[in-house]
Amino acid sequence: MAYTIQQLAALAGVSTRTLRYYDTIGLLPAQRNSTNDYREYTTVQVDRLQRILFLRLFGVPLATIQKILDAPLATQQAALLDQRQRILAERDRLDHLLTTLDKTLKRGGNHMSDTEKFAAFKEKQIKENDVQFGSEIREKYGEEKVSAANKQYAGLSEADYNAMQDTESKMLTLLKAVIQSGQIDSPEAQQVFSLHKAWLQFTWPTYSTEAHKGLAQMYTADPRFGQYYAAKTGSDKAASVLAAIIEKYAV
């Protein structure tokens, strides 16, 4: 069966503009009707669109999706299995969020532990971080380590959560000073490293210098990390300076 672009858009719940864009960039090439040259889509394109939408669900970049779908079937299957695990994790997150909300409604917000009070807030942050950086972090560290880190973060008490935020704040203040001085061979830079390490250890079940350096590489390779640290410090150099500090002192 062949679908027009309007029919496929309605079937998949996407806009015709999106389908045209996918066609233009080669992500979902349409066939052309021999009579009127209109776009049309067969079962092959429908199957490919389904995979695209699954992968987009958690913010996988379009360029990455194209590489996956143009790869051998085994690679595609592995990517879809990864998405399945993430959907299951999201379901568990929502179940936990509902449980917390039910407790709040039942108790009127009273007599709840610090962990329970902050559970919904922390779950929201986990979700936002996963949408923004999840694909890249999982590719580098694997689903097991990412899930363990998220679980540890979700279990932080109010005191630990506040300590984590305070640690990052102190680290950023010192990072600004290092950026201004231009000296990463300094006591301030060493403190930046120590504070960044301590900040990570709030959520990392186990710490290693290799993983720390791997994160530093992501800071320079992915512009989103650059944007995050630029917003926090007011300097476009922040991510690269922090990465250089980590590379120097993570030994």
Short mmCIF file of N, CA and C in Angstrom, two decimals, residues 99-165:
data_model
loop_
_atom_site.label_atom_id
_atom_site.label_comp_id
_atom_site.label_asym_id
_atom_site.label_seq_id
_atom_site.Cartn_x
_atom_site.Cartn_y
_atom_site.Cartn_z
N THR A 99 3.60 7.54 42.81
CA THR A 99 3.60 7.11 44.21
C THR A 99 3.90 8.28 45.14
N THR A 100 4.88 9.09 44.75
CA THR A 100 5.23 10.26 45.56
C THR A 100 4.07 11.25 45.61
N LEU A 101 3.44 11.47 44.46
CA LEU A 101 2.30 12.39 44.41
C LEU A 101 1.15 11.89 45.27
N ASP A 102 0.89 10.59 45.20
CA ASP A 102 -0.19 10.01 46.02
C ASP A 102 0.08 10.20 47.51
N LYS A 103 1.35 10.03 47.89
CA LYS A 103 1.71 10.22 49.30
C LYS A 103 1.50 11.67 49.72
N THR A 104 1.86 12.60 48.81
CA THR A 104 1.68 14.01 49.11
C THR A 104 0.21 14.35 49.29
N LEU A 105 -0.62 13.84 48.39
CA LEU A 105 -2.06 14.10 48.48
C LEU A 105 -2.67 13.49 49.74
N LYS A 106 -2.20 12.29 50.06
CA LYS A 106 -2.76 11.59 51.21
C LYS A 106 -2.37 12.25 52.53
N ARG A 107 -1.12 12.69 52.59
CA ARG A 107 -0.62 13.23 53.86
C ARG A 107 -0.68 14.75 53.92
N GLY A 108 -1.07 15.36 52.81
CA GLY A 108 -1.10 16.82 52.79
C GLY A 108 0.27 17.44 52.90
N GLY A 109 1.29 16.69 52.49
CA GLY A 109 2.66 17.19 52.54
C GLY A 109 3.31 17.07 53.90
N ASN A 110 2.59 16.52 54.89
CA ASN A 110 3.13 16.41 56.25
C ASN A 110 3.71 15.03 56.52
N HIS A 111 4.66 14.98 57.45
CA HIS A 111 5.22 13.72 57.94
C HIS A 111 5.89 12.91 56.83
N MET A 112 6.38 13.59 55.81
CA MET A 112 7.11 12.89 54.76
C MET A 112 8.60 13.04 55.01
N SER A 113 9.36 12.03 54.66
CA SER A 113 10.81 12.11 54.82
C SER A 113 11.37 13.11 53.83
N ASP A 114 12.59 13.60 54.12
CA ASP A 114 13.23 14.53 53.20
C ASP A 114 13.38 13.91 51.81
N THR A 115 13.72 12.63 51.78
CA THR A 115 13.88 11.95 50.50
C THR A 115 12.59 11.97 49.71
N GLU A 116 11.47 11.70 50.39
CA GLU A 116 10.17 11.68 49.71
C GLU A 116 9.78 13.07 49.22
N LYS A 117 10.04 14.09 50.04
CA LYS A 117 9.67 15.45 49.66
C LYS A 117 10.34 15.88 48.36
N PHE A 118 11.59 15.48 48.18
CA PHE A 118 12.34 15.95 47.04
C PHE A 118 12.36 14.95 45.88
N ALA A 119 11.67 13.84 46.04
CA ALA A 119 11.70 12.81 45.00
C ALA A 119 11.19 13.32 43.67
N ALA A 120 10.02 13.97 43.67
CA ALA A 120 9.43 14.43 42.42
C ALA A 120 10.33 15.46 41.74
N PHE A 121 10.89 16.37 42.54
CA PHE A 121 11.77 17.39 41.98
C PHE A 121 13.00 16.76 41.33
N LYS A 122 13.60 15.81 42.02
CA LYS A 122 14.80 15.17 41.49
C LYS A 122 14.49 14.32 40.26
N GLU A 123 13.33 13.68 40.27
CA GLU A 123 12.94 12.88 39.10
C GLU A 123 12.78 13.78 37.88
N LYS A 124 12.26 14.97 38.07
CA LYS A 124 12.11 15.92 36.97
C LYS A 124 13.49 16.29 36.42
N GLN A 125 14.44 16.51 37.31
CA GLN A 125 15.79 16.86 36.87
C GLN A 125 16.45 15.70 36.12
N ILE A 126 16.22 14.49 36.60
CA ILE A 126 16.76 13.31 35.92
C ILE A 126 16.21 13.23 34.50
N LYS A 127 14.91 13.45 34.36
CA LYS A 127 14.27 13.39 33.06
C LYS A 127 14.83 14.45 32.13
N GLU A 128 14.96 15.67 32.62
CA GLU A 128 15.48 16.75 31.79
C GLU A 128 16.91 16.47 31.35
N ASN A 129 17.72 15.96 32.26
CA ASN A 129 19.10 15.62 31.92
C ASN A 129 19.16 14.49 30.91
N ASP A 130 18.24 13.53 31.05
CA ASP A 130 18.23 12.39 30.14
C ASP A 130 17.84 12.83 28.74
N VAL A 131 16.86 13.72 28.65
CA VAL A 131 16.43 14.22 27.34
C VAL A 131 17.57 14.98 26.68
N GLN A 132 18.30 15.77 27.46
CA GLN A 132 19.34 16.61 26.90
C GLN A 132 20.62 15.85 26.58
N PHE A 133 21.05 14.98 27.48
CA PHE A 133 22.36 14.34 27.34
C PHE A 133 22.33 12.82 27.35
N GLY A 134 21.14 12.22 27.51
CA GLY A 134 21.06 10.78 27.74
C GLY A 134 21.72 9.91 26.70
N SER A 135 21.50 10.21 25.42
CA SER A 135 22.04 9.37 24.35
C SER A 135 23.56 9.32 24.39
N GLU A 136 24.17 10.51 24.52
CA GLU A 136 25.63 10.57 24.51
C GLU A 136 26.23 9.91 25.75
N ILE A 137 25.61 10.14 26.91
CA ILE A 137 26.13 9.56 28.14
C ILE A 137 26.02 8.04 28.12
N ARG A 138 24.90 7.53 27.62
CA ARG A 138 24.73 6.08 27.55
C ARG A 138 25.71 5.46 26.56
N GLU A 139 25.96 6.15 25.47
CA GLU A 139 26.91 5.64 24.48
C GLU A 139 28.30 5.52 25.08
N LYS A 140 28.65 6.46 25.98
CA LYS A 140 30.00 6.47 26.54
C LYS A 140 30.14 5.55 27.75
N TYR A 141 29.09 5.51 28.61
CA TYR A 141 29.21 4.79 29.88
C TYR A 141 28.34 3.54 29.97
N GLY A 142 27.33 3.41 29.11
CA GLY A 142 26.47 2.24 29.15
C GLY A 142 25.25 2.45 30.03
N GLU A 143 24.19 1.70 29.72
CA GLU A 143 22.91 1.84 30.42
C GLU A 143 23.04 1.55 31.92
N GLU A 144 23.81 0.53 32.27
CA GLU A 144 23.90 0.12 33.67
C GLU A 144 24.45 1.23 34.56
N LYS A 145 25.54 1.86 34.12
CA LYS A 145 26.15 2.91 34.93
C LYS A 145 25.27 4.15 35.00
N VAL A 146 24.62 4.48 33.88
CA VAL A 146 23.74 5.66 33.88
C VAL A 146 22.55 5.43 34.81
N SER A 147 21.97 4.24 34.74
CA SER A 147 20.82 3.93 35.61
C SER A 147 21.22 3.95 37.08
N ALA A 148 22.43 3.44 37.38
CA ALA A 148 22.91 3.43 38.76
C ALA A 148 23.11 4.86 39.28
N ALA A 149 23.64 5.72 38.42
CA ALA A 149 23.85 7.12 38.81
C ALA A 149 22.52 7.82 39.04
N ASN A 150 21.56 7.57 38.16
CA ASN A 150 20.23 8.18 38.33
C ASN A 150 19.56 7.70 39.61
N LYS A 151 19.73 6.42 39.90
CA LYS A 151 19.13 5.86 41.12
C LYS A 151 19.75 6.50 42.36
N GLN A 152 21.07 6.68 42.33
CA GLN A 152 21.74 7.27 43.49
C GLN A 152 21.30 8.72 43.66
N TYR A 153 21.18 9.44 42.55
CA TYR A 153 20.74 10.84 42.62
C TYR A 153 19.31 10.93 43.17
N ALA A 154 18.44 10.03 42.70
CA ALA A 154 17.05 10.03 43.15
C ALA A 154 16.94 9.76 44.64
N GLY A 155 17.93 9.07 45.20
CA GLY A 155 17.88 8.72 46.61
C GLY A 155 18.57 9.71 47.54
N LEU A 156 19.07 10.83 46.99
CA LEU A 156 19.74 11.81 47.84
C LEU A 156 18.77 12.41 48.86
N SER A 157 19.25 12.58 50.06
CA SER A 157 18.46 13.29 51.07
C SER A 157 18.50 14.78 50.77
N GLU A 158 17.68 15.54 51.47
CA GLU A 158 17.69 16.99 51.29
C GLU A 158 19.06 17.56 51.61
N ALA A 159 19.68 17.06 52.67
CA ALA A 159 21.00 17.55 53.07
C ALA A 159 22.05 17.25 52.01
N ASP A 160 22.02 16.03 51.47
CA ASP A 160 22.97 15.66 50.43
C ASP A 160 22.73 16.46 49.16
N TYR A 161 21.46 16.65 48.82
CA TYR A 161 21.14 17.42 47.62
C TYR A 161 21.66 18.85 47.75
N ASN A 162 21.42 19.47 48.91
CA ASN A 162 21.90 20.84 49.13
C ASN A 162 23.42 20.90 49.11
N ALA A 163 24.06 19.88 49.67
CA ALA A 163 25.53 19.82 49.66
C ALA A 163 26.05 19.70 48.24
N MET A 164 25.36 18.92 47.42
CA MET A 164 25.76 18.76 46.02
C MET A 164 25.67 20.09 45.28
N GLN A 165 24.57 20.82 45.49
CA GLN A 165 24.40 22.12 44.83
C GLN A 165 25.45 23.11 45.32
#
